[in-house]
């Protein structure tokens, strides 16, 4: 049984392993099968994005408009679903979660709203759901690695090819990977096969997560100056550190002194 350094608020043990909720210093945490933090919420600001990697997953807005339909594979505590639902009023969110205990915890402890016309949570297999989309998603956010063992069905060539087909014209795939996990290079090669020459990478602030964006349409060669202007606009609109996202894109991707190619 894990020994939590935080106060454990809840535990649910089911066929897919334990779902634990802990709390410390005004922040509530979700753990799936281990002490690893899968999601976090500052109780006083439940619609904010507490974890750096979740904020970094929104870096795609530097390149494409807010999506009309955002699909999320993996719900966790619902941080991204809540943020987009609260801050992007013209976006419809569909989240797919394989574990009903996770959805129950998100609703009970992480202020996830009930399903509505603009926010839907489906219980089911994310890889199978992606196959059903057929160009219906403007943004596809994949963060379905619920335990330390990961989700191998979300790390195959077929899955990423299905993701590319699931996206609308000028759509974007955003996937969360882990920098210290074996096989990262092979994983990136699968993404490159599905989105040849149309990938961008950035790490989160702690350098533990790697966010990879794959675009249906090539985004050309935006200048760094233009990206910096766009980052300032988005920071003012959403309160997130978009200028830092641009800096981390510089670190991670091949570029010349004036342009980023994707």
Short mmCIF file of N, CA, C and O in Angstrom, two decimals, residues 85-223:
data_model
loop_
_atom_site.label_atom_id
_atom_site.label_comp_id
_atom_site.label_asym_id
_atom_site.label_seq_id
_atom_site.Cartn_x
_atom_site.Cartn_y
_atom_site.Cartn_z
N UNK A 85 -13.30 24.23 -20.85
CA UNK A 85 -14.74 24.47 -20.69
C UNK A 85 -15.00 25.86 -20.12
O UNK A 85 -15.93 26.57 -20.55
N UNK A 86 -14.18 26.27 -19.15
CA UNK A 86 -14.39 27.56 -18.49
C UNK A 86 -13.88 28.74 -19.31
O UNK A 86 -14.47 29.83 -19.27
N UNK A 87 -12.77 28.55 -20.06
CA UNK A 87 -12.09 29.69 -20.69
C UNK A 87 -12.28 29.78 -22.19
O UNK A 87 -11.90 30.79 -22.78
N UNK A 88 -12.81 28.74 -22.81
CA UNK A 88 -13.02 28.76 -24.26
C UNK A 88 -14.49 28.48 -24.53
O UNK A 88 -14.89 27.34 -24.80
N UNK A 89 -15.31 29.50 -24.47
CA UNK A 89 -16.77 29.29 -24.51
C UNK A 89 -17.30 28.75 -25.82
O UNK A 89 -18.44 28.27 -25.86
N UNK A 90 -16.51 28.83 -26.88
CA UNK A 90 -16.98 28.33 -28.18
C UNK A 90 -16.43 26.93 -28.49
O UNK A 90 -16.58 26.45 -29.62
N UNK A 91 -15.82 26.29 -27.50
CA UNK A 91 -15.24 24.97 -27.69
C UNK A 91 -16.11 23.91 -27.02
O UNK A 91 -16.52 24.06 -25.87
N UNK A 92 -16.37 22.84 -27.76
CA UNK A 92 -17.05 21.67 -27.20
C UNK A 92 -15.99 20.65 -26.81
O UNK A 92 -15.08 20.36 -27.60
N UNK A 93 -16.09 20.11 -25.60
CA UNK A 93 -15.09 19.18 -25.07
C UNK A 93 -15.69 17.80 -24.93
O UNK A 93 -16.76 17.62 -24.34
N UNK A 94 -14.97 16.80 -25.47
CA UNK A 94 -15.31 15.40 -25.24
C UNK A 94 -14.09 14.73 -24.61
O UNK A 94 -13.01 14.74 -25.20
N UNK A 95 -14.27 14.19 -23.41
CA UNK A 95 -13.18 13.48 -22.73
C UNK A 95 -13.52 12.00 -22.67
O UNK A 95 -14.67 11.64 -22.38
N UNK A 96 -12.54 11.16 -22.95
CA UNK A 96 -12.74 9.71 -22.94
C UNK A 96 -11.86 9.12 -21.86
O UNK A 96 -10.63 9.31 -21.86
N UNK A 97 -12.46 8.40 -20.93
CA UNK A 97 -11.75 7.82 -19.79
C UNK A 97 -12.15 6.35 -19.67
O UNK A 97 -13.33 6.02 -19.64
N UNK A 98 -11.15 5.48 -19.58
CA UNK A 98 -11.44 4.05 -19.55
C UNK A 98 -11.89 3.57 -18.18
O UNK A 98 -12.56 2.55 -18.05
N UNK A 99 -11.56 4.31 -17.14
CA UNK A 99 -11.80 3.86 -15.77
C UNK A 99 -12.93 4.66 -15.14
O UNK A 99 -12.77 5.85 -14.83
N UNK A 100 -14.09 4.07 -14.89
CA UNK A 100 -15.20 4.84 -14.31
C UNK A 100 -14.89 5.37 -12.92
O UNK A 100 -15.45 6.40 -12.52
N UNK A 101 -13.98 4.71 -12.18
CA UNK A 101 -13.62 5.22 -10.86
C UNK A 101 -12.88 6.55 -10.96
O UNK A 101 -12.99 7.41 -10.08
N UNK A 102 -12.11 6.74 -12.03
CA UNK A 102 -11.42 8.01 -12.24
C UNK A 102 -12.44 9.12 -12.49
O UNK A 102 -12.34 10.22 -11.92
N UNK A 103 -13.43 8.86 -13.34
CA UNK A 103 -14.45 9.87 -13.59
C UNK A 103 -15.20 10.20 -12.30
O UNK A 103 -15.48 11.39 -12.02
N UNK A 104 -15.52 9.19 -11.50
CA UNK A 104 -16.24 9.44 -10.23
C UNK A 104 -15.40 10.31 -9.31
O UNK A 104 -15.92 11.24 -8.67
N UNK A 105 -14.09 10.05 -9.23
CA UNK A 105 -13.22 10.86 -8.38
C UNK A 105 -13.13 12.29 -8.90
O UNK A 105 -13.11 13.25 -8.12
N UNK A 106 -13.06 12.44 -10.23
CA UNK A 106 -12.98 13.79 -10.81
C UNK A 106 -14.22 14.60 -10.47
O UNK A 106 -14.14 15.81 -10.18
N UNK A 107 -15.37 13.96 -10.49
CA UNK A 107 -16.61 14.67 -10.17
C UNK A 107 -16.70 14.97 -8.66
O UNK A 107 -17.09 16.07 -8.25
N UNK A 108 -16.32 14.01 -7.83
CA UNK A 108 -16.50 14.17 -6.39
C UNK A 108 -15.46 15.09 -5.76
O UNK A 108 -15.78 15.88 -4.87
N UNK A 109 -14.21 14.99 -6.24
CA UNK A 109 -13.11 15.68 -5.55
C UNK A 109 -12.43 16.79 -6.36
O UNK A 109 -11.68 17.58 -5.78
N UNK A 110 -12.67 16.83 -7.68
CA UNK A 110 -11.94 17.79 -8.51
C UNK A 110 -12.86 18.73 -9.29
O UNK A 110 -12.43 19.35 -10.27
N UNK A 111 -14.09 18.86 -8.84
CA UNK A 111 -15.02 19.88 -9.36
C UNK A 111 -15.28 19.75 -10.85
O UNK A 111 -15.54 20.75 -11.53
N UNK A 112 -15.22 18.53 -11.38
CA UNK A 112 -15.57 18.32 -12.77
C UNK A 112 -17.08 18.48 -12.93
O UNK A 112 -17.84 17.78 -12.26
N UNK A 113 -17.55 19.36 -13.80
CA UNK A 113 -19.00 19.53 -13.96
C UNK A 113 -19.67 18.29 -14.53
O UNK A 113 -19.02 17.44 -15.16
N UNK A 114 -20.96 18.21 -14.33
CA UNK A 114 -21.74 17.15 -14.98
C UNK A 114 -21.75 17.38 -16.49
O UNK A 114 -21.52 18.49 -16.97
N UNK A 115 -22.00 16.31 -17.23
CA UNK A 115 -22.02 16.42 -18.69
C UNK A 115 -23.09 17.40 -19.15
O UNK A 115 -24.15 17.54 -18.54
N UNK A 116 -22.78 18.09 -20.23
CA UNK A 116 -23.69 19.09 -20.79
C UNK A 116 -23.46 19.13 -22.30
O UNK A 116 -22.69 18.33 -22.85
N UNK A 117 -24.09 20.08 -22.97
CA UNK A 117 -23.92 20.20 -24.42
C UNK A 117 -22.47 20.51 -24.79
O UNK A 117 -21.98 20.08 -25.83
N UNK A 118 -21.75 21.22 -23.92
CA UNK A 118 -20.38 21.63 -24.22
C UNK A 118 -19.32 20.77 -23.55
O UNK A 118 -18.13 20.92 -23.84
N UNK A 119 -19.71 19.88 -22.66
CA UNK A 119 -18.73 19.04 -21.97
C UNK A 119 -19.31 17.65 -21.78
O UNK A 119 -20.32 17.47 -21.08
N UNK A 120 -18.67 16.66 -22.39
CA UNK A 120 -19.14 15.28 -22.32
C UNK A 120 -17.98 14.39 -21.88
O UNK A 120 -16.86 14.54 -22.38
N UNK A 121 -18.26 13.47 -20.96
CA UNK A 121 -17.28 12.46 -20.56
C UNK A 121 -17.81 11.10 -20.98
O UNK A 121 -18.92 10.71 -20.58
N UNK A 122 -17.04 10.40 -21.81
CA UNK A 122 -17.39 9.05 -22.26
C UNK A 122 -16.53 8.04 -21.51
O UNK A 122 -15.32 8.24 -21.38
N UNK A 123 -17.15 6.96 -21.04
CA UNK A 123 -16.40 5.86 -20.45
C UNK A 123 -16.14 4.85 -21.55
O UNK A 123 -17.08 4.30 -22.14
N UNK A 124 -14.87 4.61 -21.85
CA UNK A 124 -14.57 3.67 -22.92
C UNK A 124 -13.10 3.67 -23.26
O UNK A 124 -12.29 4.38 -22.64
N UNK A 125 -12.76 2.90 -24.27
CA UNK A 125 -11.37 2.75 -24.72
C UNK A 125 -11.01 3.91 -25.64
O UNK A 125 -11.66 4.12 -26.68
N UNK A 126 -9.98 4.67 -25.27
CA UNK A 126 -9.62 5.84 -26.04
C UNK A 126 -9.16 5.52 -27.45
O UNK A 126 -9.49 6.24 -28.40
N UNK A 127 -8.39 4.45 -27.63
CA UNK A 127 -7.90 4.10 -28.96
C UNK A 127 -9.07 3.77 -29.88
O UNK A 127 -9.08 4.17 -31.06
N UNK A 128 -10.06 3.04 -29.38
CA UNK A 128 -11.24 2.72 -30.19
C UNK A 128 -12.05 3.98 -30.50
O UNK A 128 -12.57 4.14 -31.60
N UNK A 129 -12.14 4.89 -29.53
CA UNK A 129 -12.91 6.12 -29.75
C UNK A 129 -12.28 6.95 -30.85
O UNK A 129 -12.99 7.52 -31.69
N UNK A 130 -10.97 7.03 -30.87
CA UNK A 130 -10.28 7.82 -31.90
C UNK A 130 -10.63 7.30 -33.29
O UNK A 130 -10.81 8.07 -34.23
N UNK A 131 -10.75 5.98 -33.42
CA UNK A 131 -11.08 5.40 -34.73
C UNK A 131 -12.44 5.86 -35.23
O UNK A 131 -12.69 5.89 -36.43
N UNK A 132 -13.33 6.26 -34.32
CA UNK A 132 -14.69 6.65 -34.70
C UNK A 132 -14.81 8.12 -35.10
O UNK A 132 -15.87 8.55 -35.56
N UNK A 133 -13.75 8.91 -34.95
CA UNK A 133 -13.89 10.36 -35.11
C UNK A 133 -13.93 10.81 -36.56
O UNK A 133 -14.70 11.70 -36.92
N UNK A 134 -13.07 10.28 -37.40
CA UNK A 134 -13.10 10.56 -38.85
C UNK A 134 -13.18 12.05 -39.15
O UNK A 134 -14.15 12.54 -39.72
N UNK A 135 -12.14 12.78 -38.77
CA UNK A 135 -12.06 14.20 -39.09
C UNK A 135 -12.89 15.11 -38.23
O UNK A 135 -13.09 16.28 -38.59
N UNK A 136 -13.36 14.64 -37.09
CA UNK A 136 -14.30 15.42 -36.27
C UNK A 136 -13.65 16.24 -35.17
O UNK A 136 -14.32 17.02 -34.52
N UNK A 137 -12.35 16.07 -34.93
CA UNK A 137 -11.68 16.76 -33.83
C UNK A 137 -10.75 17.84 -34.38
O UNK A 137 -9.95 17.58 -35.27
N UNK A 138 -10.85 19.04 -33.82
CA UNK A 138 -9.91 20.10 -34.16
C UNK A 138 -8.64 19.98 -33.33
O UNK A 138 -7.56 20.35 -33.79
N UNK A 139 -8.77 19.51 -32.11
CA UNK A 139 -7.61 19.26 -31.25
C UNK A 139 -7.83 17.94 -30.54
O UNK A 139 -8.92 17.67 -30.02
N UNK A 140 -6.81 17.10 -30.54
CA UNK A 140 -6.86 15.79 -29.90
C UNK A 140 -5.74 15.75 -28.87
O UNK A 140 -4.56 15.75 -29.23
N UNK A 141 -6.10 15.75 -27.59
CA UNK A 141 -5.13 15.82 -26.50
C UNK A 141 -5.05 14.46 -25.84
O UNK A 141 -6.04 13.98 -25.27
N UNK A 142 -3.89 13.83 -25.94
CA UNK A 142 -3.71 12.47 -25.45
C UNK A 142 -2.86 12.49 -24.19
O UNK A 142 -1.68 12.85 -24.21
N UNK A 143 -3.47 12.12 -23.08
CA UNK A 143 -2.78 12.04 -21.79
C UNK A 143 -3.38 10.86 -21.03
O UNK A 143 -3.91 11.02 -19.94
N UNK A 144 -3.27 9.68 -21.64
CA UNK A 144 -3.96 8.52 -21.11
C UNK A 144 -3.08 7.55 -20.38
O UNK A 144 -3.41 6.37 -20.29
N UNK A 145 -1.95 8.02 -19.85
CA UNK A 145 -0.99 7.12 -19.23
C UNK A 145 -1.23 7.09 -17.73
O UNK A 145 -0.54 7.72 -16.95
N UNK A 146 -2.25 6.35 -17.34
CA UNK A 146 -2.78 6.45 -16.00
C UNK A 146 -1.92 5.87 -14.91
O UNK A 146 -2.00 6.28 -13.77
N UNK A 147 -1.11 4.88 -15.19
CA UNK A 147 -0.27 4.28 -14.17
C UNK A 147 1.17 4.30 -14.65
O UNK A 147 1.47 4.65 -15.78
N UNK A 148 2.07 3.90 -13.78
CA UNK A 148 3.48 3.87 -14.16
C UNK A 148 3.73 2.89 -15.30
O UNK A 148 4.74 2.97 -15.98
N UNK A 149 2.83 1.94 -15.49
CA UNK A 149 2.99 0.97 -16.58
C UNK A 149 2.63 1.56 -17.94
O UNK A 149 2.96 0.99 -18.97
N UNK A 150 1.95 2.71 -17.96
CA UNK A 150 1.59 3.35 -19.21
C UNK A 150 0.40 2.68 -19.87
O UNK A 150 -0.31 1.88 -19.27
N UNK A 151 0.16 3.05 -21.12
CA UNK A 151 -0.97 2.52 -21.89
C UNK A 151 -0.44 2.14 -23.26
O UNK A 151 -0.42 2.97 -24.18
N UNK A 152 -0.01 0.90 -23.45
CA UNK A 152 0.64 0.52 -24.71
C UNK A 152 -0.26 0.68 -25.92
O UNK A 152 0.25 0.89 -27.04
N UNK A 153 -1.57 0.60 -25.76
CA UNK A 153 -2.46 0.76 -26.91
C UNK A 153 -2.44 2.19 -27.45
O UNK A 153 -2.91 2.45 -28.57
N UNK A 154 -1.90 3.14 -26.67
CA UNK A 154 -1.78 4.52 -27.12
C UNK A 154 -0.37 4.84 -27.59
O UNK A 154 0.01 6.02 -27.68
N UNK A 155 0.40 3.83 -27.89
CA UNK A 155 1.79 4.02 -28.31
C UNK A 155 2.13 3.12 -29.48
O UNK A 155 3.18 2.49 -29.52
N UNK A 156 1.24 3.05 -30.48
CA UNK A 156 1.46 2.21 -31.64
C UNK A 156 1.36 3.05 -32.91
O UNK A 156 0.76 4.13 -32.93
N UNK A 157 1.95 2.54 -33.98
CA UNK A 157 1.85 3.23 -35.27
C UNK A 157 0.39 3.36 -35.69
O UNK A 157 -0.03 4.42 -36.19
N UNK A 158 -0.40 2.31 -35.48
CA UNK A 158 -1.81 2.35 -35.88
C UNK A 158 -2.57 3.43 -35.12
O UNK A 158 -3.42 4.14 -35.69
N UNK A 159 -2.27 3.58 -33.83
CA UNK A 159 -2.97 4.59 -33.04
C UNK A 159 -2.68 6.00 -33.58
O UNK A 159 -3.59 6.81 -33.76
N UNK A 160 -1.42 6.29 -33.85
CA UNK A 160 -1.10 7.64 -34.31
C UNK A 160 -1.62 7.89 -35.72
O UNK A 160 -2.01 9.02 -36.06
N UNK A 161 -1.67 6.87 -36.54
CA UNK A 161 -2.30 7.03 -37.85
C UNK A 161 -3.79 7.30 -37.70
O UNK A 161 -4.37 8.13 -38.41
N UNK A 162 -4.44 6.62 -36.74
CA UNK A 162 -5.85 6.90 -36.46
C UNK A 162 -6.04 8.33 -35.95
O UNK A 162 -7.03 9.00 -36.29
N UNK A 163 -5.09 8.81 -35.14
CA UNK A 163 -5.16 10.18 -34.65
C UNK A 163 -5.12 11.17 -35.81
O UNK A 163 -5.89 12.14 -35.84
N UNK A 164 -4.22 10.94 -36.76
CA UNK A 164 -4.13 11.86 -37.90
C UNK A 164 -5.44 11.87 -38.69
O UNK A 164 -5.92 12.94 -39.11
N UNK A 165 -6.05 10.71 -38.86
CA UNK A 165 -7.33 10.64 -39.58
C UNK A 165 -8.47 11.25 -38.77
O UNK A 165 -9.47 11.70 -39.35
N UNK A 166 -8.36 11.26 -37.46
CA UNK A 166 -9.42 11.79 -36.60
C UNK A 166 -9.50 13.30 -36.62
O UNK A 166 -10.52 13.88 -36.21
N UNK A 167 -8.44 13.96 -37.09
CA UNK A 167 -8.36 15.41 -37.01
C UNK A 167 -8.98 16.09 -38.21
O UNK A 167 -8.87 15.63 -39.35
N UNK A 168 -9.61 17.23 -37.93
CA UNK A 168 -10.15 18.07 -39.00
C UNK A 168 -9.02 18.78 -39.72
O UNK A 168 -7.85 18.74 -39.31
N UNK A 169 -9.36 19.45 -40.82
CA UNK A 169 -8.37 20.24 -41.56
C UNK A 169 -7.73 21.25 -40.62
O UNK A 169 -8.41 21.97 -39.88
N UNK A 170 -6.40 21.30 -40.61
CA UNK A 170 -5.61 22.16 -39.73
C UNK A 170 -5.75 21.75 -38.26
O UNK A 170 -5.49 22.56 -37.36
N UNK A 171 -6.13 20.49 -38.01
CA UNK A 171 -6.20 20.01 -36.64
C UNK A 171 -4.83 19.70 -36.08
O UNK A 171 -3.82 19.67 -36.79
N UNK A 172 -4.80 19.44 -34.76
CA UNK A 172 -3.52 19.20 -34.08
C UNK A 172 -3.69 18.10 -33.04
O UNK A 172 -4.67 18.05 -32.31
N UNK A 173 -2.72 17.20 -33.02
CA UNK A 173 -2.58 16.21 -31.96
C UNK A 173 -1.59 16.75 -30.94
O UNK A 173 -0.52 17.24 -31.29
N UNK A 174 -1.94 16.65 -29.66
CA UNK A 174 -1.04 17.04 -28.57
C UNK A 174 -0.94 15.85 -27.63
O UNK A 174 -1.95 15.40 -27.08
N UNK A 175 0.26 15.33 -27.47
CA UNK A 175 0.43 14.15 -26.62
C UNK A 175 1.47 14.41 -25.54
O UNK A 175 2.46 15.11 -25.76
N UNK A 176 1.21 13.87 -24.37
CA UNK A 176 2.10 14.01 -23.22
C UNK A 176 2.94 12.75 -23.08
O UNK A 176 2.39 11.66 -22.90
N UNK A 177 4.26 12.90 -23.15
CA UNK A 177 5.18 11.80 -22.96
C UNK A 177 6.08 12.09 -21.76
O UNK A 177 6.06 13.20 -21.22
N UNK A 178 6.87 11.11 -21.36
CA UNK A 178 7.70 11.25 -20.18
C UNK A 178 9.17 11.16 -20.59
O UNK A 178 9.59 10.18 -21.23
N UNK A 179 9.96 12.16 -20.23
CA UNK A 179 11.33 12.25 -20.72
C UNK A 179 12.21 11.12 -20.19
O UNK A 179 13.16 10.71 -20.85
N UNK A 180 11.92 10.59 -19.01
CA UNK A 180 12.78 9.57 -18.43
C UNK A 180 12.37 8.15 -18.71
O UNK A 180 12.98 7.21 -18.19
N UNK A 181 11.35 7.94 -19.52
CA UNK A 181 10.84 6.59 -19.75
C UNK A 181 11.59 5.91 -20.89
O UNK A 181 11.80 6.52 -21.95
N UNK A 182 11.98 4.64 -20.73
CA UNK A 182 12.64 3.93 -21.84
C UNK A 182 11.72 3.87 -23.07
O UNK A 182 10.50 3.80 -22.96
N UNK A 183 12.34 3.91 -24.23
CA UNK A 183 11.56 3.81 -25.46
C UNK A 183 11.03 5.13 -25.99
O UNK A 183 10.25 5.15 -26.95
N UNK A 184 11.45 6.25 -25.39
CA UNK A 184 10.96 7.54 -25.85
C UNK A 184 11.32 7.78 -27.33
O UNK A 184 10.50 8.25 -28.11
N UNK A 185 12.54 7.41 -27.71
CA UNK A 185 12.95 7.62 -29.09
C UNK A 185 12.09 6.84 -30.07
O UNK A 185 11.70 7.37 -31.12
N UNK A 186 11.77 5.60 -29.74
CA UNK A 186 10.90 4.80 -30.61
C UNK A 186 9.51 5.42 -30.71
O UNK A 186 8.89 5.43 -31.78
N UNK A 187 9.05 5.95 -29.58
CA UNK A 187 7.73 6.59 -29.55
C UNK A 187 7.72 7.80 -30.49
O UNK A 187 6.78 8.02 -31.26
N UNK A 188 8.77 8.60 -30.44
CA UNK A 188 8.86 9.78 -31.30
C UNK A 188 8.93 9.39 -32.77
O UNK A 188 8.38 10.09 -33.64
N UNK A 189 9.58 8.28 -33.07
CA UNK A 189 9.65 7.84 -34.47
C UNK A 189 8.26 7.45 -34.98
O UNK A 189 7.94 7.70 -36.16
N UNK A 190 7.43 6.86 -34.14
CA UNK A 190 6.06 6.54 -34.54
C UNK A 190 5.27 7.81 -34.84
O UNK A 190 4.50 7.86 -35.81
N UNK A 191 5.46 8.82 -34.03
CA UNK A 191 4.78 10.09 -34.27
C UNK A 191 5.24 10.71 -35.58
O UNK A 191 4.44 11.25 -36.34
N UNK A 192 6.54 10.64 -35.86
CA UNK A 192 7.08 11.22 -37.09
C UNK A 192 6.53 10.49 -38.32
O UNK A 192 6.29 11.12 -39.36
N UNK A 193 6.30 9.19 -38.20
CA UNK A 193 5.72 8.46 -39.33
C UNK A 193 4.30 8.94 -39.63
O UNK A 193 3.91 9.03 -40.79
N UNK A 194 3.54 9.27 -38.58
CA UNK A 194 2.15 9.69 -38.78
C UNK A 194 2.05 11.16 -39.17
O UNK A 194 1.11 11.56 -39.87
N UNK A 195 3.02 11.98 -38.72
CA UNK A 195 3.00 13.42 -38.99
C UNK A 195 4.37 13.84 -39.54
O UNK A 195 5.10 14.60 -38.90
N UNK A 196 4.75 13.34 -40.71
CA UNK A 196 6.11 13.56 -41.20
C UNK A 196 6.41 15.04 -41.42
O UNK A 196 5.71 15.73 -42.16
N UNK A 197 7.44 15.52 -40.73
CA UNK A 197 7.86 16.90 -40.87
C UNK A 197 6.92 17.91 -40.26
O UNK A 197 7.09 19.12 -40.46
N UNK A 198 5.94 17.43 -39.51
CA UNK A 198 4.92 18.33 -38.95
C UNK A 198 4.80 18.15 -37.44
O UNK A 198 3.71 18.18 -36.87
N UNK A 199 5.93 17.96 -36.77
CA UNK A 199 5.97 17.79 -35.32
C UNK A 199 6.74 18.93 -34.66
O UNK A 199 7.70 19.44 -35.22
N UNK A 200 6.28 19.30 -33.48
CA UNK A 200 7.02 20.21 -32.62
C UNK A 200 7.06 19.62 -31.22
O UNK A 200 6.12 18.94 -30.79
N UNK A 201 8.13 19.91 -30.50
CA UNK A 201 8.30 19.39 -29.14
C UNK A 201 8.65 20.53 -28.19
O UNK A 201 9.35 21.47 -28.56
N UNK A 202 8.16 20.43 -26.97
CA UNK A 202 8.65 21.27 -25.89
C UNK A 202 8.50 20.52 -24.58
O UNK A 202 7.59 19.69 -24.43
N UNK A 203 9.41 20.77 -23.67
CA UNK A 203 9.31 20.18 -22.35
C UNK A 203 8.49 21.09 -21.44
O UNK A 203 8.32 22.28 -21.71
N UNK A 204 7.97 20.51 -20.34
CA UNK A 204 7.34 21.35 -19.35
C UNK A 204 8.42 22.03 -18.52
O UNK A 204 9.61 21.80 -18.72
N UNK A 205 8.02 22.88 -17.58
CA UNK A 205 8.98 23.67 -16.82
C UNK A 205 9.93 22.80 -16.01
O UNK A 205 11.09 23.16 -15.79
N UNK A 206 9.48 21.63 -15.57
CA UNK A 206 10.31 20.76 -14.74
C UNK A 206 11.13 19.79 -15.58
O UNK A 206 11.91 19.01 -15.03
N UNK A 207 10.95 19.80 -16.89
CA UNK A 207 11.68 18.95 -17.84
C UNK A 207 11.37 17.46 -17.66
O UNK A 207 12.10 16.62 -18.17
N UNK A 208 10.31 17.13 -16.95
CA UNK A 208 9.96 15.74 -16.76
C UNK A 208 8.97 15.22 -17.79
O UNK A 208 8.86 14.01 -18.00
N UNK A 209 8.24 16.12 -18.42
CA UNK A 209 7.26 15.76 -19.44
C UNK A 209 7.65 16.39 -20.76
O UNK A 209 8.12 17.52 -20.82
N UNK A 210 7.44 15.63 -21.83
CA UNK A 210 7.69 16.11 -23.18
C UNK A 210 6.35 16.22 -23.90
O UNK A 210 5.63 15.22 -24.03
N UNK A 211 6.02 17.41 -24.34
CA UNK A 211 4.78 17.64 -25.07
C UNK A 211 5.11 17.65 -26.55
O UNK A 211 5.98 18.40 -27.00
N UNK A 212 4.43 16.80 -27.31
CA UNK A 212 4.65 16.70 -28.75
C UNK A 212 3.36 17.09 -29.47
O UNK A 212 2.29 16.57 -29.16
N UNK A 213 3.50 18.02 -30.41
CA UNK A 213 2.37 18.47 -31.22
C UNK A 213 2.55 17.99 -32.64
O UNK A 213 3.63 18.19 -33.24
N UNK A 214 1.53 17.35 -33.19
CA UNK A 214 1.54 16.91 -34.58
C UNK A 214 0.42 17.60 -35.34
O UNK A 214 -0.74 17.54 -34.93
N UNK A 215 0.75 18.25 -36.45
CA UNK A 215 -0.20 19.05 -37.20
C UNK A 215 -0.63 18.35 -38.48
O UNK A 215 0.20 17.76 -39.19
N UNK A 216 -1.92 18.43 -38.79
CA UNK A 216 -2.42 17.89 -40.05
C UNK A 216 -1.84 18.67 -41.23
O UNK A 216 -1.44 18.09 -42.24
N UNK A 217 -1.77 19.98 -41.08
CA UNK A 217 -1.29 20.85 -42.15
C UNK A 217 0.01 21.50 -41.72
O UNK A 217 0.14 21.96 -40.58
N UNK A 218 0.98 21.57 -42.63
CA UNK A 218 2.23 22.25 -42.31
C UNK A 218 1.94 23.70 -41.93
O UNK A 218 1.13 24.38 -42.58
N UNK A 219 2.59 24.18 -40.90
CA UNK A 219 2.36 25.53 -40.40
C UNK A 219 3.33 26.55 -40.99
O UNK A 219 3.30 27.73 -40.61
N UNK A 220 4.18 26.11 -41.91
CA UNK A 220 5.08 27.04 -42.58
C UNK A 220 6.29 27.39 -41.73
O UNK A 220 6.78 26.59 -40.95
N UNK A 221 6.74 28.64 -41.85
CA UNK A 221 7.94 29.09 -41.15
C UNK A 221 7.61 30.37 -40.38
O UNK A 221 8.07 31.47 -40.76
N UNK A 222 6.82 30.28 -39.31
CA UNK A 222 6.54 31.50 -38.54
C UNK A 222 7.83 32.06 -37.94
O UNK A 222 8.71 31.31 -37.53
N UNK A 223 7.93 33.38 -37.91
CA UNK A 223 9.10 33.98 -37.29
C UNK A 223 8.98 33.89 -35.78
O UNK A 223 7.88 33.86 -35.22
#
